[in-house]
CSV table of N, CA and C in Angstrom, one decimal:
chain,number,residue,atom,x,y,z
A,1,UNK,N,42.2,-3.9,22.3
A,1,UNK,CA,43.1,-5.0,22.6
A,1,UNK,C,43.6,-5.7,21.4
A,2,UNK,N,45.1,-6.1,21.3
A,2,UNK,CA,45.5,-6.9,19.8
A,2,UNK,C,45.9,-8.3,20.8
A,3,UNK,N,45.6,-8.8,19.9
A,3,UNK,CA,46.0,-10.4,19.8
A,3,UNK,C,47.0,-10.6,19.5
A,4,UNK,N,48.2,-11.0,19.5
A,4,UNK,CA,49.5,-12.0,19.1
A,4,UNK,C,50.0,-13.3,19.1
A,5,UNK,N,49.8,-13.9,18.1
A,5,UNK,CA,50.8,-15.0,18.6
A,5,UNK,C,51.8,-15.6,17.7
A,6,UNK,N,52.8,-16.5,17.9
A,6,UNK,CA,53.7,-16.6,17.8
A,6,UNK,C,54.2,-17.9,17.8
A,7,UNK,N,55.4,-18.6,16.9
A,7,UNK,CA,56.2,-19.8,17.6
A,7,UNK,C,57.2,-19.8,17.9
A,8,UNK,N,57.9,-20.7,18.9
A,8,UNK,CA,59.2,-20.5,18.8
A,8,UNK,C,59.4,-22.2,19.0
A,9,UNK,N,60.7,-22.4,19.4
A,9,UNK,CA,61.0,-23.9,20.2
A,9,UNK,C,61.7,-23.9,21.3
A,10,UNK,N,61.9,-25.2,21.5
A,10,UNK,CA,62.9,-25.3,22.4
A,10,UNK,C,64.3,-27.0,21.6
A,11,UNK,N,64.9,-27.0,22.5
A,11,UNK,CA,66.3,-27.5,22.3
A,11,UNK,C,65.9,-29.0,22.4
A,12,UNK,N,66.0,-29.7,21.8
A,12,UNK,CA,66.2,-31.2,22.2
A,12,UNK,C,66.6,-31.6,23.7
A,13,UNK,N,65.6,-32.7,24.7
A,13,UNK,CA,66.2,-32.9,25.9
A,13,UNK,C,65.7,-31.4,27.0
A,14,UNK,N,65.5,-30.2,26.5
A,14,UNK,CA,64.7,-29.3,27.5
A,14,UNK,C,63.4,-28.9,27.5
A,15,UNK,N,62.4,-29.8,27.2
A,15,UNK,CA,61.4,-29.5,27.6
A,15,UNK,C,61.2,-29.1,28.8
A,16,UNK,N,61.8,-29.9,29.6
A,16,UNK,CA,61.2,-29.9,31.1
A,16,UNK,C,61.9,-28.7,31.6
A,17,UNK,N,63.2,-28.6,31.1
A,17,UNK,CA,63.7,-26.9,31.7
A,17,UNK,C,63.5,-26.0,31.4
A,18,UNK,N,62.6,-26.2,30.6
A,18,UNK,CA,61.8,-24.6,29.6
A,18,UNK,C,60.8,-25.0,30.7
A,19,UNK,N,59.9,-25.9,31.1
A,19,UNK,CA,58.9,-25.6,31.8
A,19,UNK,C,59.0,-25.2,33.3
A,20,UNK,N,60.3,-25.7,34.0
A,20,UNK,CA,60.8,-25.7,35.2
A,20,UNK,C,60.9,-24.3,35.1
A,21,UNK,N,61.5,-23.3,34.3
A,21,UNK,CA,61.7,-22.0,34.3
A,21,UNK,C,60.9,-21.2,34.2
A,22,UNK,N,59.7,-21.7,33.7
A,22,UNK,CA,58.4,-20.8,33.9
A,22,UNK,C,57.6,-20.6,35.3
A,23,UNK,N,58.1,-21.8,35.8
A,23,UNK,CA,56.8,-22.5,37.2
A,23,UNK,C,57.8,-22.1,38.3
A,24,UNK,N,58.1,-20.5,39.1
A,24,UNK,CA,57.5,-19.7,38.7
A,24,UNK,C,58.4,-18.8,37.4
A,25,UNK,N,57.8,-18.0,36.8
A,25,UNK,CA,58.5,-17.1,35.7
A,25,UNK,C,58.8,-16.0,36.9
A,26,UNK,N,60.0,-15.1,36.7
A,26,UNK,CA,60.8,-14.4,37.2
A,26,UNK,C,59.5,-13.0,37.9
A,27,UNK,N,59.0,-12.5,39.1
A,27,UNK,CA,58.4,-11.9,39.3
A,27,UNK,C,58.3,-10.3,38.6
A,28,UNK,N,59.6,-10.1,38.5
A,28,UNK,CA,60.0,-8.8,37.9
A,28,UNK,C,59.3,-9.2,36.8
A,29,UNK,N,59.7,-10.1,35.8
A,29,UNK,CA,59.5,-10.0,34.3
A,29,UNK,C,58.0,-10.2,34.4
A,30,UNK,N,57.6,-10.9,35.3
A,30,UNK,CA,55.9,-10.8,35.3
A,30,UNK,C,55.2,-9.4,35.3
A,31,UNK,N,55.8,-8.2,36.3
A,31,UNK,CA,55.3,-7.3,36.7
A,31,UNK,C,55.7,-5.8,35.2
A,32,UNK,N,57.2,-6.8,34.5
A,32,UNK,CA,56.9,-5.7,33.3
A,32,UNK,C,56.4,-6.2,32.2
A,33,UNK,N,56.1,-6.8,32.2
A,33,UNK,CA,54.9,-7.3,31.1
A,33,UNK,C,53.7,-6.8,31.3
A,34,UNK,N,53.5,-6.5,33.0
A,34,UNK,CA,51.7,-6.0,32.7
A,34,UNK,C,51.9,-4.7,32.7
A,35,UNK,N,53.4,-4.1,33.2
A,35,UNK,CA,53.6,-2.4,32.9
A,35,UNK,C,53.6,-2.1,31.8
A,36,UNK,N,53.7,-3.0,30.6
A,36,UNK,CA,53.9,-2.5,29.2
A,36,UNK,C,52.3,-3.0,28.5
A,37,UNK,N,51.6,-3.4,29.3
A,37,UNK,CA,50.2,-3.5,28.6
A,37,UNK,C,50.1,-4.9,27.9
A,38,UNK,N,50.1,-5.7,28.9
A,38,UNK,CA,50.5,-7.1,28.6
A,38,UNK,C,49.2,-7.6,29.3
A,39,UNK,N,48.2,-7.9,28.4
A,39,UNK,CA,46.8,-8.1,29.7
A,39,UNK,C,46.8,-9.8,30.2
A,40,UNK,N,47.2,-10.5,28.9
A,40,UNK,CA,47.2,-11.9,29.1
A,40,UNK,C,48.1,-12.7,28.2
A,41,UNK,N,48.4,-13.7,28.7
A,41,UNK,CA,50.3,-14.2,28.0
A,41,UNK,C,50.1,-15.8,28.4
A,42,UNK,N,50.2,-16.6,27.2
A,42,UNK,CA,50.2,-18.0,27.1
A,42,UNK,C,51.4,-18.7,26.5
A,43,UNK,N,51.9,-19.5,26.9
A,43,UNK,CA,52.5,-20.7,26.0
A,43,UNK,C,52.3,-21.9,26.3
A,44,UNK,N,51.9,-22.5,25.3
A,44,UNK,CA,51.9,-23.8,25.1
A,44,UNK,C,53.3,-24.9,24.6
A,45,UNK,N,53.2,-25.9,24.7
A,45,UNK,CA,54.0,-26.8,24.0
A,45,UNK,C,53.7,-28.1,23.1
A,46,UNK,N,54.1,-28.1,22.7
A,46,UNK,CA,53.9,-29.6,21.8
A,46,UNK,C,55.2,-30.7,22.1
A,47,UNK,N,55.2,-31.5,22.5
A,47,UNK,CA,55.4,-32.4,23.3
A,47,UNK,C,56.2,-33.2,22.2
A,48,UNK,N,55.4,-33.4,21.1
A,48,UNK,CA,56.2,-34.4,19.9
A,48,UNK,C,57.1,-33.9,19.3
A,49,UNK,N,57.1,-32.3,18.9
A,49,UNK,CA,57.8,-31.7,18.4
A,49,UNK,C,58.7,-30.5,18.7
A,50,UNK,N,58.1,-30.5,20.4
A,50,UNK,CA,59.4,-29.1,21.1
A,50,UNK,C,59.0,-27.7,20.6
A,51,UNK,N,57.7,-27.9,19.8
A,51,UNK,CA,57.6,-26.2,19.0
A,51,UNK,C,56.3,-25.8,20.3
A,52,UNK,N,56.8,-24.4,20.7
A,52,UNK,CA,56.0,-23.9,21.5
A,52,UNK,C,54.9,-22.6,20.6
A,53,UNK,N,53.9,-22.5,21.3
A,53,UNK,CA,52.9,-21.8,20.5
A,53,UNK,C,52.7,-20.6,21.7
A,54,UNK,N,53.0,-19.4,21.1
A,54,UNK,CA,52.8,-18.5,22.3
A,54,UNK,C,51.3,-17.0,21.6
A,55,UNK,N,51.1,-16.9,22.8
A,55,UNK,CA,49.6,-16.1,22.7
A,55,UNK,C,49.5,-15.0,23.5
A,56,UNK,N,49.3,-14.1,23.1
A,56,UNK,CA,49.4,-12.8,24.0
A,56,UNK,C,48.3,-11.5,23.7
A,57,UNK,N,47.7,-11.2,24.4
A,57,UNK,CA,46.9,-9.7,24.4
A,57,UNK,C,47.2,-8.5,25.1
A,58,UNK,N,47.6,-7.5,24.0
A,58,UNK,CA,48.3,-6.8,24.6
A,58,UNK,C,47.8,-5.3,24.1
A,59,UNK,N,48.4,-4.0,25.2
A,59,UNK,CA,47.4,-3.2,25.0
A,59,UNK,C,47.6,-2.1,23.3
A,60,UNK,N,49.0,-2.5,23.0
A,60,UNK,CA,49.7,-1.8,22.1
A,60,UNK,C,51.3,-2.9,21.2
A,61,UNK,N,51.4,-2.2,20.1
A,61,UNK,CA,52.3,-2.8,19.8
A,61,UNK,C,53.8,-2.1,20.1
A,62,UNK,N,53.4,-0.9,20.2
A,62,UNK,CA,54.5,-0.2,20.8
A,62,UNK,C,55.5,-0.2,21.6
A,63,UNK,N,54.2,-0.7,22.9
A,63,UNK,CA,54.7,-1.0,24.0
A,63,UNK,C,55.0,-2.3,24.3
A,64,UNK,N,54.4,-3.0,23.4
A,64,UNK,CA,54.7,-4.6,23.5
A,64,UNK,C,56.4,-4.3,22.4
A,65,UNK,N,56.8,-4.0,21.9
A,65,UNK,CA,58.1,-3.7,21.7
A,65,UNK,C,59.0,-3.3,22.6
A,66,UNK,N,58.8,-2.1,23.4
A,66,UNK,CA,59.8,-1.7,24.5
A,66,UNK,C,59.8,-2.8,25.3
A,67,UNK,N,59.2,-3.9,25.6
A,67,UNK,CA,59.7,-4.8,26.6
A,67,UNK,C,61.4,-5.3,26.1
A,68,UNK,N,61.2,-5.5,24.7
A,68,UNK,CA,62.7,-5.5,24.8
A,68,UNK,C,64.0,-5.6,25.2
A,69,UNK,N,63.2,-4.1,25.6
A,69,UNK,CA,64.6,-2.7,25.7
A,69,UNK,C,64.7,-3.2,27.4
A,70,UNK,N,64.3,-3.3,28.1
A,70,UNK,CA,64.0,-3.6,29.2
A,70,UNK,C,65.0,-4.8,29.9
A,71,UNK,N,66.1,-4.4,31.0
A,71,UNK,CA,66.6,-4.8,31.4
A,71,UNK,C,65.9,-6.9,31.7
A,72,UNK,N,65.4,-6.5,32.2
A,72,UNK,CA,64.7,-7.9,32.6
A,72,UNK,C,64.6,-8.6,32.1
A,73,UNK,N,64.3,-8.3,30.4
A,73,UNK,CA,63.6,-9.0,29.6
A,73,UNK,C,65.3,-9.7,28.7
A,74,UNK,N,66.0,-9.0,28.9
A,74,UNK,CA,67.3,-9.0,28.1
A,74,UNK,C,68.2,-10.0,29.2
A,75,UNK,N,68.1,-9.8,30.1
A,75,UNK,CA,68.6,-11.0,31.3
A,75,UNK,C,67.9,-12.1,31.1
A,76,UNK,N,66.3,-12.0,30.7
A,76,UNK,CA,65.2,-13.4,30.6
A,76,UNK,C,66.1,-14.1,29.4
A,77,UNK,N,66.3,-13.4,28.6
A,77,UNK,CA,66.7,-14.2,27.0
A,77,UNK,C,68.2,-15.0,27.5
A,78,UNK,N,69.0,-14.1,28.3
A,78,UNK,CA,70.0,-14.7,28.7
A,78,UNK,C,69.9,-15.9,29.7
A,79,UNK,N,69.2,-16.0,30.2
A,79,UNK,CA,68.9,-17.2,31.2
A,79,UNK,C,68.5,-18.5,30.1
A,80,UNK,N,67.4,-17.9,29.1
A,80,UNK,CA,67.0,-18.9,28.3
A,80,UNK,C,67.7,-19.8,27.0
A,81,UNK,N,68.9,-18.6,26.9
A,81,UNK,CA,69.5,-19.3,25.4
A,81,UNK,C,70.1,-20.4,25.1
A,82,UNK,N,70.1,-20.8,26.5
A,82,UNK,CA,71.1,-22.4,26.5
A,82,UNK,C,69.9,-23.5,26.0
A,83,UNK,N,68.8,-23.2,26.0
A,83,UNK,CA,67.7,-23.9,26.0
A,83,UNK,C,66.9,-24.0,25.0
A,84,UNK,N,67.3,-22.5,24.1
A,84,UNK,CA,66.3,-22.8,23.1
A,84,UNK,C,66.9,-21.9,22.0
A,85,UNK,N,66.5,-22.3,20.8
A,85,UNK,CA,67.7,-21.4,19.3
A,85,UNK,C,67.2,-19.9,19.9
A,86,UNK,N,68.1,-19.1,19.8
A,86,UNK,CA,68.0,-17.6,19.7
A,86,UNK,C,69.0,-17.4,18.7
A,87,UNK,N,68.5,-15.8,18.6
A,87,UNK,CA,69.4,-14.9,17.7
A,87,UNK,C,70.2,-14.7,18.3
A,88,UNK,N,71.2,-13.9,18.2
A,88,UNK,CA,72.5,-13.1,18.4
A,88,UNK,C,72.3,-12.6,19.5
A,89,UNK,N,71.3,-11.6,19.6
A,89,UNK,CA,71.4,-10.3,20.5
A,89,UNK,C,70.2,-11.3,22.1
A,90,UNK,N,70.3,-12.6,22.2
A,90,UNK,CA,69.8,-13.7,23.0
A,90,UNK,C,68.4,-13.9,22.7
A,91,UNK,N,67.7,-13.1,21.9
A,91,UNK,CA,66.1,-13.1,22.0
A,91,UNK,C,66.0,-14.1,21.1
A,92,UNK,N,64.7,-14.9,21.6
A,92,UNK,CA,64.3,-16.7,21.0
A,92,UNK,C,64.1,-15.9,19.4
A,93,UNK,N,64.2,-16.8,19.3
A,93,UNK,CA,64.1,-17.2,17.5
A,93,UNK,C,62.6,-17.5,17.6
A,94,UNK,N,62.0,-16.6,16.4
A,94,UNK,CA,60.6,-16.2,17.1
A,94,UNK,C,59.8,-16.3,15.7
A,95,UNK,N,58.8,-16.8,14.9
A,95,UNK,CA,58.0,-16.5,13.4
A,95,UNK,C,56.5,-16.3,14.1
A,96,UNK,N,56.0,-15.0,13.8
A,96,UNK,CA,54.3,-14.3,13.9
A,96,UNK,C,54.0,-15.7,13.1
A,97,UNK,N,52.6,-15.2,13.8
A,97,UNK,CA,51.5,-15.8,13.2
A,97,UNK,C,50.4,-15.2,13.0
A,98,UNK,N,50.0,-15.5,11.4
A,98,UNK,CA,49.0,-14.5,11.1
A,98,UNK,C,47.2,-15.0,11.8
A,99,UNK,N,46.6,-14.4,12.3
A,99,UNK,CA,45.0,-14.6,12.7
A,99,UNK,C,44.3,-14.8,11.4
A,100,UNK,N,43.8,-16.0,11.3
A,100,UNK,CA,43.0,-16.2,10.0
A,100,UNK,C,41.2,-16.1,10.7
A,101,UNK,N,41.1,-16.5,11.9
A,101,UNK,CA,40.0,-16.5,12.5
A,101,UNK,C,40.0,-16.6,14.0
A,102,UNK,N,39.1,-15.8,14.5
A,102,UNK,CA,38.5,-15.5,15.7
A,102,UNK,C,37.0,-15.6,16.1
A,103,UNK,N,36.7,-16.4,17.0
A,103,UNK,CA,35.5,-16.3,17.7
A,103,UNK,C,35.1,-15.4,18.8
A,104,UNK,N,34.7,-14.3,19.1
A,104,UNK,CA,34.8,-14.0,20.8
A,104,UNK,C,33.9,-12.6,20.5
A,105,UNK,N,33.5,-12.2,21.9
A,105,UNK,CA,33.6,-10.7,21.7
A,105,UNK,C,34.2,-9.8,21.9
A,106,UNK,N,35.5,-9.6,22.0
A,106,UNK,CA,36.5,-8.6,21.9
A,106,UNK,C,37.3,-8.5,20.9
């Protein structure tokens, strides 16, 4: 299992429609996330600052790439871009984050 995580934001004034859009998140897009080896998927928010902190365990990086390519996932970015900086091709505007420490046993 790899760890990921990540930040991104959102737009001034949409918090609550970034969160409205999750509650529920698209069932498709739920179902290709766990087809691509997506075991567990978090975001958080920060409230003062609109930066969201996202967290993910997944079974590969490979496959955590082809989501992508994936119709669903390319419609999801388009639903979302009014709401939050993206790039060009609609996918959020995204910076890794490196794992400096871990507790657990996996």
């Amino acid at each position: 299992m790899i760890r990921k995580a990540f930040r991104m934001s959102v737009n001034h004034g949409q918090s609550d429609e970034y969160e409205r859009r999750h509650n529920p998140i698209w069932q498709e897009l739920t179902d290709t996330l766990k087809a691509h080896g997506v075991l567990s998927y978090s975001i958080f928010i920060d409230p003062a600052t609109r930066d969201l902190f996202a967290y993910a365990e997944i079974e590969s990086e490979e496959r955590w790439a082809a989501i992508a390519m994936t119709d669903v996932c390319r419609r999801w970015w388009a639903h979302m871009r009014e709401i939050m900086p993206s790039n060009p091709d609609n996918s959020p505007v995204s910076r890794p984050l490196s794992e400096v420490f871990h507790l657990g046993g996996r």
